[in-house]
Amino acid sequence: METKKDSLYASTLARGLQILRAFDESHVALSLTDLVERTGLEKSAVQRMAHTLHVEGMLDRDPKSRLYRPSHAWLELAYAYYWSDPVIARALPKLIEFSRAWGETVNLAQISDDHIIYSLRLPNQRTHFAASVVGRRLPALNTASGRVMLSTRSDEDIDQACARWPLLQVTGKTLMDRCEIARSIRLAREDGYCITRDQMLLNEISLAAPVRGTDGQAHAAVQISISGIAFNENQVLEKFLPNLLDTAAGILG
Amino acid sequence: METKKDSLYASTLARGLQILRAFDESHVALSLTDLVERTGLEKSAVQRMAHTLHVEGMLDRDPKSRLYRPSHAWLELAYAYYWSDPVIARALPKLIEFSRAWGETVNLAQISDDHIIYSLRLPNQRTHFAASVVGRRLPALNTASGRVMLSTRSDEDIDQACARWPLLQVTGKTLMDRCEIARSIRLAREDGYCITRDQMLLNEISLAAPVRGTDGQAHAAVQISISGIAFNENQVLEKFLPNLLDTAAGILG
DNA sequence: TGGCAGTTATCATTATTTGATATTGCCGAT
DNA sequence: ATCGGCAATATCAAATAATGATAACTGCCA
């Protein structure tokens, strides 16, 4: 037990959180023994934590299979998050407007450490499930949104990020070359947008514009996903870029 | 200290959860003392819990104001929830299809005790923030979705619910008469849908259709919000009902 | 500059968690 | 039906980790 020699650190609470975080896109319902495996906690600890979380309404349980599952409370937390983030409230109407006007998928992405997280998604066509629901985290360097946000930071920040931030190969064509990525970011700085293709999904073109605060730095990015079959990059730029830039600029402007 | 004389109950974890739940739509950033007030916990306990949650990445903190706020992790939890709920995966493409075809706001609502919770929302027009973000909970009896889901249950269930479930006056016109509500539910049973007006928002017409499982009971409802200025109830029914019923029936069908 | 409210730190006390173990219950195989 | 094995529950003495009172600090505003 690696105690964080921190007298204020409540390890029981931390253990409970570990249980919550054991659930993810490929672990949707877990038994006690699954939880023991995934968290590395003692069987008894898992038993007590899961029980407590269940009593407190944070975990549902199938009485038949005895599997634990996330409860609706997890969505309520998201609701509280939405109210707490001032960017969300300003972005949502703009995104709705864009979505309505163009009938294309629009997302709001935010930086979360060295990843981006999609905090608003307005899907407009059938696509993969992961691409339509809120809360997905992806390595910032691999995404148009991440790059365009990074492009508003200092050169040192960019160099550091390109050197150290994680990469994840998602499709066969996900760009993994850090020099190329750095180049892409500098280009984004000049252009004021970033466009990618086939990075998270084959035949998907992703176009992102920065949402700048008063300091000029991007707190978020507005991103659209366009079919790479129906359009090529130039067509996407021509058709959507001006409005996307307007939409993004209007959020904190 | 009201111990739930339950030897498996980890009270420290429960206290941590209390901190999380202290945040909501009107409490978006809380100081230590705010948290003490809202949770009723000891100052020291709050200090340790908040600190732990911060270290664990569940709370962000503004170093200037020292206020705690929900972190992006709250959205990640929502992401895990989405993958865990099989209804969501089946509903999402249908809702996208409907949204695209009709250009109107569509939601998926689920029963959560005596409330409904919106688990998917595809807003298509500017509306109130609360009506566009996922995770909002409303008393089931006051909503078309709640009533139509309830209408698929037994008579006893309905009677019990009408007698005991909570009501909440939201607009000046929110129906608070339990007899009227019971009547509305029985009508919904006959009709296979439920329509309301001015209940959660003035000049909003809400139309809901049940998503039935193999047992005939509704696990969810598909609901649309239509402007009561542009349409009256009959027009809404005529224009949208058939497709809404199809959409809802197609989800678990 | 002083005072105050809120935050951070400390520590002896003790309640709570721990983790090993025992028991129970469930499901599939025979 | 019966058995066997695995997983879930319950129990309990030991000791760790949480408690809560209090004290020290900090920064803000008058």
Coordinates of C-alpha atoms (C1' of nucleotides) in Angstrom, one line a residue:
Chain A
M1 CA 0.0 0.0 0.0
E2 CA 1.9 3.0 -1.3
T3 CA 0.5 5.6 1.0
K4 CA 0.9 9.1 -0.4
K5 CA 2.4 10.3 2.9
D6 CA -0.3 12.9 2.8
S7 CA -2.2 13.2 6.1
L8 CA -5.2 14.6 4.3
Y9 CA -5.5 11.8 1.8
A10 CA -8.4 9.5 2.6
S11 CA -7.5 6.2 1.1
T12 CA -10.9 4.7 1.5
L13 CA -12.4 7.3 -0.7
A14 CA -9.7 6.8 -3.3
R15 CA -10.3 3.1 -3.3
G16 CA -14.0 3.7 -4.0
L17 CA -13.1 5.9 -6.9
Q18 CA -10.9 3.2 -8.2
I19 CA -14.0 1.0 -8.4
L20 CA -15.9 3.6 -10.4
R21 CA -13.0 4.0 -12.8
A22 CA -12.8 0.3 -13.4
F23 CA -15.8 0.7 -15.7
D24 CA -15.1 1.8 -19.2
E25 CA -16.0 1.2 -22.8
S26 CA -15.0 -2.4 -22.8
H27 CA -15.9 -3.1 -19.1
V28 CA -19.5 -2.3 -18.8
A29 CA -20.6 -4.8 -16.1
L30 CA -18.3 -6.2 -13.6
S31 CA -18.5 -8.9 -10.9
L32 CA -16.8 -8.6 -7.6
T33 CA -13.9 -10.8 -8.8
D34 CA -13.7 -8.7 -12.0
L35 CA -13.3 -5.6 -9.8
V36 CA -10.7 -7.3 -7.7
E37 CA -8.7 -8.0 -10.9
R38 CA -9.1 -4.6 -12.4
T39 CA -8.4 -2.6 -9.3
G40 CA -5.8 -4.8 -7.6
L41 CA -7.6 -4.2 -4.3
E42 CA -8.3 -6.8 -1.7
K43 CA -11.4 -8.9 -2.1
S44 CA -12.8 -7.5 1.1
A45 CA -12.2 -3.9 0.2
V46 CA -13.8 -4.4 -3.1
Q47 CA -16.8 -6.0 -1.4
R48 CA -17.2 -3.1 0.9
M49 CA -16.6 -0.4 -1.6
A50 CA -19.0 -1.9 -4.2
H51 CA -21.6 -2.5 -1.5
T52 CA -21.3 1.1 -0.4
L53 CA -21.5 2.5 -3.9
H54 CA -24.5 0.4 -4.5
V55 CA -26.3 1.6 -1.3
E56 CA -25.4 5.1 -2.2
G57 CA -26.9 4.7 -5.7
M58 CA -23.7 5.0 -7.7
L59 CA -23.8 1.4 -8.9
D60 CA -26.7 -0.7 -10.1
R61 CA -26.7 -4.4 -9.7
D62 CA -28.3 -7.1 -11.6
P63 CA -29.8 -9.4 -8.9
K64 CA -29.5 -12.4 -11.3
S65 CA -26.0 -12.2 -12.4
R66 CA -24.8 -10.0 -9.5
L67 CA -22.9 -7.9 -11.9
Y68 CA -22.4 -4.2 -11.0
R69 CA -23.1 -1.5 -13.5
P70 CA -22.8 2.2 -13.6
S71 CA -26.0 3.9 -12.5
H72 CA -28.0 6.9 -13.7
A73 CA -26.2 8.9 -11.1
W74 CA -23.2 9.0 -13.5
L75 CA -25.3 11.0 -15.8
E76 CA -26.4 13.3 -13.1
L77 CA -22.8 14.1 -12.4
A78 CA -22.4 15.0 -16.0
Y79 CA -25.3 17.3 -15.7
A80 CA -23.7 19.1 -12.8
Y81 CA -20.5 19.3 -14.8
Y82 CA -22.3 21.0 -17.6
W83 CA -23.6 23.7 -15.4
S84 CA -20.2 24.3 -13.8
D85 CA -18.3 24.9 -17.1
P86 CA -18.9 28.4 -18.4
V87 CA -17.6 27.5 -21.9
I88 CA -20.3 24.9 -22.3
A89 CA -23.2 27.3 -21.8
R90 CA -21.8 29.7 -24.3
A91 CA -20.9 27.0 -26.9
L92 CA -24.1 25.0 -26.9
P93 CA -26.4 27.5 -28.7
K94 CA -23.7 28.2 -31.3
L95 CA -23.2 24.5 -32.0
I96 CA -26.9 23.9 -32.3
E97 CA -27.1 26.7 -34.7
F98 CA -24.2 25.3 -36.8
S99 CA -25.6 21.8 -36.7
R100 CA -29.0 23.0 -37.8
A101 CA -27.7 25.2 -40.6
W102 CA -25.3 22.6 -42.1
G103 CA -26.7 19.3 -41.0
E104 CA -23.3 18.0 -40.1
T105 CA -21.8 16.5 -37.0
V106 CA -20.4 19.2 -34.6
N107 CA -18.4 18.7 -31.4
L108 CA -16.9 20.8 -28.7
A109 CA -13.5 19.5 -27.5
Q110 CA -11.6 20.6 -24.5
I111 CA -8.0 20.0 -23.4
S112 CA -7.7 17.7 -20.4
D113 CA -4.0 17.3 -19.6
D114 CA -2.5 15.7 -22.7
H115 CA -5.8 14.5 -24.1
I116 CA -8.8 16.1 -25.5
I117 CA -12.3 15.3 -24.2
Y118 CA -15.4 15.8 -26.2
S119 CA -17.8 17.7 -24.0
L120 CA -20.6 18.4 -26.4
R121 CA -21.6 16.3 -29.4
L122 CA -24.3 16.9 -31.9
P123 CA -24.2 13.9 -34.2
N124 CA -26.1 14.3 -37.5
Q125 CA -25.4 11.0 -39.2
R126 CA -25.0 7.5 -38.1
T127 CA -21.5 6.9 -37.1
H128 CA -19.7 4.8 -34.6
F129 CA -21.0 4.9 -31.1
A130 CA -17.7 6.2 -29.7
A131 CA -17.9 9.1 -32.0
S132 CA -21.4 10.2 -30.9
V133 CA -21.3 10.2 -27.1
V134 CA -19.9 12.7 -24.8
G135 CA -16.9 12.1 -22.5
R136 CA -14.6 10.4 -24.9
R137 CA -10.9 11.1 -24.4
L138 CA -8.3 10.9 -27.1
P139 CA -4.6 11.8 -27.2
A140 CA -4.5 15.5 -28.1
L141 CA -1.7 15.1 -30.6
N142 CA -3.7 12.7 -32.7
T143 CA -6.7 14.9 -33.2
A144 CA -7.4 18.1 -35.2
S145 CA -8.9 19.6 -32.1
G146 CA -5.9 18.9 -29.9
R147 CA -3.5 20.3 -32.4
V148 CA -5.4 23.5 -33.1
M149 CA -5.7 24.1 -29.4
L150 CA -2.0 23.5 -28.9
S151 CA -1.2 25.8 -31.8
T152 CA -2.4 28.7 -29.7
R153 CA 0.2 28.1 -27.0
S154 CA 3.9 29.0 -26.9
D155 CA 6.6 27.4 -29.0
E156 CA 8.1 25.8 -25.9
D157 CA 4.7 24.3 -24.9
I158 CA 4.3 22.9 -28.4
D159 CA 7.8 21.4 -28.5
Q160 CA 7.3 19.8 -25.1
A161 CA 3.9 18.4 -26.0
C162 CA 5.2 17.0 -29.3
A163 CA 8.0 15.4 -27.5
R164 CA 6.2 14.0 -24.5
W165 CA 2.5 13.7 -24.9
P166 CA 1.1 10.3 -25.7
L167 CA 0.1 9.0 -29.1
L168 CA -2.4 6.3 -29.9
Q169 CA -2.7 4.4 -33.1
V170 CA -6.4 4.1 -33.8
T171 CA -6.7 3.5 -37.5
G172 CA -4.1 2.1 -39.8
K173 CA -3.5 5.7 -40.9
T174 CA -3.2 7.4 -37.6
L175 CA -0.2 9.7 -37.8
M176 CA 2.5 8.6 -35.3
D177 CA 5.4 10.7 -36.4
R178 CA 6.0 13.4 -33.9
C179 CA 7.9 15.6 -36.4
E180 CA 5.0 15.5 -38.8
I181 CA 2.6 16.3 -35.9
A182 CA 4.7 19.3 -34.9
R183 CA 4.6 20.5 -38.5
S184 CA 0.8 20.1 -38.5
I185 CA 0.5 22.2 -35.4
R186 CA 2.7 25.0 -36.7
L187 CA 0.6 25.0 -39.9
A188 CA -2.5 25.2 -37.7
R189 CA -1.1 28.2 -36.0
E190 CA -0.6 30.0 -39.3
D191 CA -3.9 28.9 -40.8
G192 CA -6.1 29.2 -37.7
Y193 CA -7.6 25.8 -38.2
C194 CA -6.5 22.2 -38.4
I195 CA -7.8 19.5 -40.7
T196 CA -7.0 15.8 -40.6
R197 CA -8.1 12.7 -42.4
D198 CA -8.5 9.0 -41.4
Q199 CA -7.0 9.6 -38.0
M200 CA -9.7 8.3 -35.7
L201 CA -12.0 6.7 -38.3
L202 CA -11.3 5.8 -41.8
N203 CA -12.8 8.1 -44.4
E204 CA -13.5 10.7 -41.9
I205 CA -12.3 14.2 -42.4
S206 CA -12.0 16.2 -39.2
L207 CA -11.8 20.0 -39.2
A208 CA -11.2 22.0 -36.0
A209 CA -11.2 25.7 -35.1
P210 CA -10.0 27.2 -31.8
V211 CA -12.2 28.8 -29.2
R212 CA -9.9 31.6 -27.9
G213 CA -10.2 33.3 -24.6
T214 CA -9.3 36.9 -24.1
D215 CA -5.7 35.9 -23.7
G216 CA -5.7 34.4 -27.2
Q217 CA -5.2 30.9 -25.9
A218 CA -7.7 28.2 -26.9
H219 CA -9.8 26.9 -24.1
A220 CA -11.7 24.6 -26.4
A221 CA -12.2 23.8 -30.1
V222 CA -15.2 23.4 -32.3
Q223 CA -14.7 20.4 -34.6
I224 CA -16.7 18.9 -37.4
S225 CA -16.6 15.4 -38.8
I226 CA -17.3 15.1 -42.5
S227 CA -17.4 12.1 -44.7
G228 CA -14.2 11.7 -46.7
I229 CA -16.2 9.8 -49.3
A230 CA -18.5 12.6 -50.1
F231 CA -15.9 15.3 -49.9
N232 CA -12.2 15.9 -50.2
E233 CA -10.2 18.2 -47.9
N234 CA -10.4 21.2 -50.1
Q235 CA -14.1 20.9 -50.6
V236 CA -14.6 20.7 -46.8
L237 CA -12.5 23.8 -46.3
E238 CA -14.3 25.7 -48.9
K239 CA -17.7 24.7 -47.8
F240 CA -17.4 24.8 -44.0
L241 CA -14.4 26.6 -42.9
P242 CA -15.7 30.2 -42.8
N243 CA -18.7 29.3 -40.8
L244 CA -16.8 27.0 -38.5
L245 CA -14.3 29.8 -37.7
D246 CA -17.2 32.2 -37.1
T247 CA -18.9 29.7 -34.8
A248 CA -15.8 29.1 -32.8
A249 CA -14.9 32.8 -32.6
G250 CA -18.4 33.7 -31.5
I251 CA -18.3 31.5 -28.4
L252 CA -16.1 33.6 -26.2
G253 CA -16.0 36.6 -28.5
Chain B
M1 CA -23.3 10.0 13.1
E2 CA -26.2 7.9 11.8
T3 CA -24.3 4.8 11.0
K4 CA -26.3 2.5 8.8
K5 CA -25.5 -0.4 11.1
D6 CA -24.1 -2.2 8.1
S7 CA -20.7 -3.6 8.6
L8 CA -20.0 -3.4 4.9
Y9 CA -20.8 0.2 4.7
A10 CA -17.7 2.4 4.2
S11 CA -18.7 5.7 5.6
T12 CA -15.7 7.5 4.4
L13 CA -16.5 6.7 0.8
A14 CA -20.1 7.8 1.3
R15 CA -18.9 11.1 2.7
G16 CA -16.7 11.6 -0.4
L17 CA -19.8 11.0 -2.6
Q18 CA -21.7 13.5 -0.6
I19 CA -19.1 16.1 -1.7
L20 CA -19.6 15.2 -5.3
R21 CA -23.3 15.4 -5.0
A22 CA -23.1 18.9 -3.4
F23 CA -22.6 20.2 -6.9
D24 CA -25.6 20.8 -9.0
E25 CA -27.2 23.2 -11.4
S26 CA -27.2 26.1 -9.0
H27 CA -24.0 25.1 -7.1
V28 CA -21.3 25.1 -9.7
A29 CA -18.2 26.1 -7.7
L30 CA -18.0 25.6 -4.0
S31 CA -15.5 26.6 -1.3
L32 CA -14.6 24.4 1.7
T33 CA -17.1 26.3 3.8
D34 CA -19.8 26.0 1.2
L35 CA -19.2 22.3 1.2
V36 CA -19.5 22.1 5.0
E37 CA -22.8 23.9 4.8
R38 CA -24.2 21.8 1.9
T39 CA -23.1 18.4 3.2
G40 CA -23.4 18.9 6.9
L41 CA -20.1 17.2 7.4
E42 CA -17.3 18.3 9.7
K43 CA -15.0 20.9 8.5
S44 CA -12.0 18.5 8.8
A45 CA -13.8 15.7 7.0
V46 CA -14.7 18.1 4.1
Q47 CA -11.2 19.2 4.0
R48 CA -9.8 15.7 3.6
M49 CA -12.5 14.5 1.2
A50 CA -12.2 17.5 -1.1
H51 CA -8.4 17.2 -1.0
T52 CA -8.5 13.5 -1.9
L53 CA -11.0 14.1 -4.7
H54 CA -8.7 16.8 -6.0
V55 CA -5.7 14.6 -5.9
E56 CA -7.6 11.9 -7.6
G57 CA -8.7 14.2 -10.4
M58 CA -12.4 14.3 -9.5
L59 CA -12.4 18.0 -8.6
D60 CA -10.6 20.9 -10.2
R61 CA -9.6 23.8 -8.1
D62 CA -9.2 27.4 -9.0
P63 CA -5.9 28.4 -7.2
K64 CA -7.0 32.0 -7.0
S65 CA -10.4 31.6 -5.5
R66 CA -9.8 28.2 -4.0
L67 CA -13.1 27.1 -5.2
Y68 CA -13.6 23.5 -6.2
R69 CA -15.4 22.5 -9.4
P70 CA -16.4 19.3 -11.1
S71 CA -13.6 18.0 -13.4
H72 CA -13.7 16.5 -16.8
A73 CA -13.6 13.1 -15.0
W74 CA -17.3 13.6 -14.5
L75 CA -17.8 13.4 -18.2
E76 CA -15.7 10.3 -18.5
L77 CA -18.0 8.6 -16.1
A78 CA -20.9 9.5 -18.3
Y79 CA -19.0 8.0 -21.2
A80 CA -18.6 4.7 -19.3
Y81 CA -22.3 4.8 -18.4
Y82 CA -23.2 5.2 -22.1
W83 CA -21.3 2.0 -23.0
S84 CA -22.9 0.1 -20.1
D85 CA -26.5 0.8 -21.0
P86 CA -27.6 -1.4 -23.9
V87 CA -30.7 0.7 -24.6
I88 CA -28.5 3.7 -25.3
A89 CA -26.6 2.0 -28.1
R90 CA -29.8 0.8 -29.8
A91 CA -31.6 4.1 -29.3
L92 CA -28.9 6.5 -30.5
P93 CA -28.9 5.8 -34.2
K94 CA -32.7 5.9 -34.3
L95 CA -32.8 9.2 -32.6
I96 CA -30.2 10.6 -34.9
E97 CA -32.3 9.4 -37.8
F98 CA -35.4 11.1 -36.5
S99 CA -33.6 14.3 -35.6
R100 CA -32.1 14.5 -39.1
A101 CA -35.4 13.7 -40.8
W102 CA -37.6 16.1 -38.9
G103 CA -35.2 18.7 -37.6
E104 CA -36.8 18.7 -34.2
T105 CA -35.5 18.2 -30.7
V106 CA -35.5 14.5 -29.7
N107 CA -34.7 13.0 -26.3
L108 CA -34.4 9.6 -24.7
A109 CA -35.8 9.4 -21.2
Q110 CA -35.4 6.6 -18.8
I111 CA -37.1 5.8 -15.5
S112 CA -34.9 6.3 -12.5
D113 CA -36.9 5.6 -9.4
D114 CA -39.8 8.0 -9.3
H115 CA -38.1 10.4 -11.7
I116 CA -37.1 10.4 -15.3
I117 CA -33.7 11.1 -16.5
Y118 CA -32.8 12.3 -19.9
S119 CA -30.0 10.1 -21.2
L120 CA -29.8 11.2 -24.8
R121 CA -30.6 14.6 -26.1
L122 CA -30.4 15.9 -29.7
P123 CA -31.4 19.5 -29.5
N124 CA -32.3 21.2 -32.7
Q125 CA -33.3 24.6 -31.7
R126 CA -32.1 27.1 -29.2
T127 CA -33.8 26.4 -26.0
H128 CA -33.1 26.6 -22.3
F129 CA -29.8 25.1 -21.3
A130 CA -31.5 22.7 -18.9
A131 CA -33.5 21.3 -21.7
S132 CA -30.4 20.5 -23.9
V133 CA -28.0 18.7 -21.6
V134 CA -28.0 15.2 -20.6
G135 CA -28.6 14.0 -17.1
R136 CA -31.5 16.2 -16.1
R137 CA -33.9 14.5 -13.6
L138 CA -37.5 15.4 -13.4
P139 CA -40.4 14.0 -11.5
A140 CA -41.8 11.2 -13.7
L141 CA -45.4 12.2 -13.0
N142 CA -44.9 15.7 -14.4
T143 CA -43.5 14.6 -17.7
A144 CA -45.0 13.0 -20.8
S145 CA -42.1 10.5 -20.9
G146 CA -42.7 9.5 -17.3
R147 CA -46.4 9.1 -17.8
V148 CA -46.1 7.0 -20.9
M149 CA -43.6 4.7 -19.3
L150 CA -45.7 4.3 -16.3
S151 CA -48.7 3.6 -18.5
T152 CA -47.1 0.3 -19.5
R153 CA -47.1 -1.0 -15.9
S154 CA -49.8 -2.6 -13.9
D155 CA -52.8 -0.8 -12.5
E156 CA -51.5 -1.1 -9.0
D157 CA -48.1 0.3 -10.0
I158 CA -49.8 3.3 -11.5
D159 CA -52.1 3.9 -8.6
Q160 CA -49.2 3.7 -6.2
A161 CA -47.1 6.0 -8.2
C162 CA -49.9 8.5 -8.6
A163 CA -50.4 8.5 -4.9
R164 CA -46.8 8.6 -3.7
W165 CA -44.4 9.8 -6.3
P166 CA -43.2 13.4 -6.0
L167 CA -44.5 16.3 -8.0
L168 CA -42.7 19.5 -8.8
Q169 CA -44.2 22.8 -10.0
V170 CA -41.9 24.1 -12.7
T171 CA -44.0 26.4 -14.7
G172 CA -47.2 28.2 -13.6
K173 CA -49.1 25.6 -15.5
T174 CA -47.4 22.4 -14.3
L175 CA -50.2 20.0 -13.5
M176 CA -50.2 19.1 -9.8
D177 CA -53.5 17.3 -9.5
R178 CA -52.9 13.6 -8.9
C179 CA -56.2 12.6 -10.2
E180 CA -55.7 14.4 -13.4
I181 CA -52.3 12.9 -13.8
A182 CA -53.7 9.4 -13.2
R183 CA -56.3 10.1 -15.9
S184 CA -53.5 11.3 -18.3
I185 CA -51.6 8.0 -17.6
R186 CA -54.6 5.8 -18.4
L187 CA -55.3 7.8 -21.5
A188 CA -51.6 7.2 -22.5
R189 CA -52.1 3.5 -22.0
E190 CA -55.0 3.5 -24.5
D191 CA -53.4 5.8 -26.9
G192 CA -49.8 4.4 -26.8
Y193 CA -48.4 7.9 -26.4
C194 CA -48.6 10.9 -24.1
I195 CA -48.7 14.5 -25.0
T196 CA -48.4 17.5 -22.6
R197 CA -48.1 21.2 -22.9
D198 CA -46.5 24.0 -20.8
Q199 CA -45.4 21.5 -18.2
M200 CA -41.7 22.1 -18.0
L201 CA -41.4 25.1 -20.2
L202 CA -44.1 27.5 -21.3
N203 CA -45.2 27.1 -24.9
E204 CA -43.6 23.8 -25.2
I205 CA -45.4 20.7 -26.4
S206 CA -43.9 17.4 -25.3
L207 CA -44.8 14.2 -27.0
A208 CA -43.5 10.8 -25.8
A209 CA -43.7 7.3 -27.0
P210 CA -42.7 4.2 -25.0
V211 CA -39.8 2.0 -25.8
R212 CA -41.1 -1.5 -24.9
G213 CA -39.0 -4.5 -24.0
T214 CA -40.1 -8.0 -24.8
D215 CA -42.2 -8.0 -21.7
G216 CA -44.2 -5.1 -23.0
Q217 CA -43.0 -2.8 -20.3
A218 CA -41.3 0.5 -21.2
H219 CA -37.7 0.7 -20.3
A220 CA -37.4 4.1 -21.9
A221 CA -39.3 6.7 -23.8
V222 CA -38.6 8.7 -26.9
Q223 CA -39.8 12.3 -26.5
I224 CA -39.9 15.3 -28.7
S225 CA -40.2 19.0 -27.8
I226 CA -42.1 21.1 -30.2
S227 CA -42.9 24.8 -30.1
G228 CA -46.4 25.4 -28.9
I229 CA -46.4 28.6 -30.8
A230 CA -45.8 27.1 -34.2
F231 CA -48.1 24.1 -33.6
N232 CA -51.0 23.1 -31.6
E233 CA -51.4 19.6 -30.1
N234 CA -53.4 18.2 -32.9
Q235 CA -50.9 19.4 -35.5
V236 CA -48.1 17.9 -33.5
L237 CA -49.8 14.5 -33.3
E238 CA -50.7 14.5 -37.0
K239 CA -47.3 15.5 -38.1
F240 CA -45.0 13.6 -35.8
L241 CA -46.8 10.8 -34.0
P242 CA -46.5 8.0 -36.6
N243 CA -42.8 8.5 -37.0
L244 CA -42.2 8.9 -33.3
L245 CA -44.0 5.6 -32.6
D246 CA -42.0 3.9 -35.3
T247 CA -38.8 5.3 -33.9
A248 CA -39.6 4.2 -30.4
A249 CA -40.8 0.8 -31.4
G250 CA -37.7 0.2 -33.5
I251 CA -35.3 0.6 -30.7
L252 CA -35.9 -2.7 -28.9
G253 CA -38.1 -4.3 -31.6
Chain C
dT1 C1' -2.1 48.3 9.6
dG2 C1' -5.2 45.4 11.9
dG3 C1' -9.0 42.2 12.0
dC4 C1' -11.7 38.6 10.1
dA5 C1' -13.1 34.8 7.4
dG6 C1' -11.6 31.1 5.3
dT7 C1' -8.1 27.8 4.6
dT8 C1' -4.3 24.8 6.1
dA9 C1' -1.9 22.0 9.4
dT10 C1' -1.4 19.1 13.7
dC11 C1' -2.3 15.3 16.7
dA12 C1' -4.1 12.2 20.5
dT13 C1' -8.2 9.4 20.5
dT14 C1' -10.9 6.0 18.9
dA15 C1' -13.9 4.4 15.6
dT16 C1' -13.4 2.1 11.1
dT17 C1' -11.2 -0.4 7.9
dT18 C1' -8.7 -4.3 7.2
dG19 C1' -7.8 -8.9 5.4
dA20 C1' -7.9 -13.6 6.7
dT21 C1' -11.2 -17.0 7.1
dA22 C1' -15.6 -19.2 7.4
dT23 C1' -20.0 -19.8 5.5
dT24 C1' -23.4 -19.7 2.2
dG25 C1' -25.5 -19.9 -2.3
dC26 C1' -25.5 -20.7 -7.1
dC27 C1' -24.8 -23.0 -11.5
dG28 C1' -23.3 -26.5 -14.5
dA29 C1' -21.7 -31.2 -14.9
dT30 C1' -22.5 -35.9 -14.1
Chain D
dA1 C1' -31.4 -35.3 -8.6
dT2 C1' -26.9 -34.9 -6.6
dC3 C1' -22.4 -33.3 -6.4
dG4 C1' -18.5 -30.2 -6.9
dG5 C1' -16.5 -25.9 -7.6
dC6 C1' -16.6 -21.1 -7.9
dA7 C1' -18.1 -16.8 -6.5
dA8 C1' -20.5 -14.1 -3.3
dT9 C1' -21.5 -13.1 1.5
dA10 C1' -20.7 -12.9 6.4
dT11 C1' -17.7 -12.6 10.6
dC12 C1' -14.2 -10.9 13.7
dA13 C1' -9.8 -9.7 16.2
dA14 C1' -6.0 -6.6 15.0
dA15 C1' -4.3 -2.3 13.9
dT16 C1' -4.4 1.2 10.8
dA17 C1' -6.5 5.1 9.2
dA18 C1' -10.3 8.5 10.0
dT19 C1' -11.9 11.7 13.3
dG20 C1' -12.7 16.3 15.0
dA21 C1' -11.0 19.8 18.1
dT22 C1' -7.8 23.1 17.9
dA23 C1' -4.1 25.9 16.5
dA24 C1' -1.5 28.3 12.9
dC25 C1' -1.6 30.5 8.8
dT26 C1' -3.1 33.4 4.7
dG27 C1' -5.0 37.0 2.1
dC28 C1' -8.4 40.3 1.7
dC29 C1' -10.8 44.4 2.9
dA30 C1' -11.7 48.2 5.8

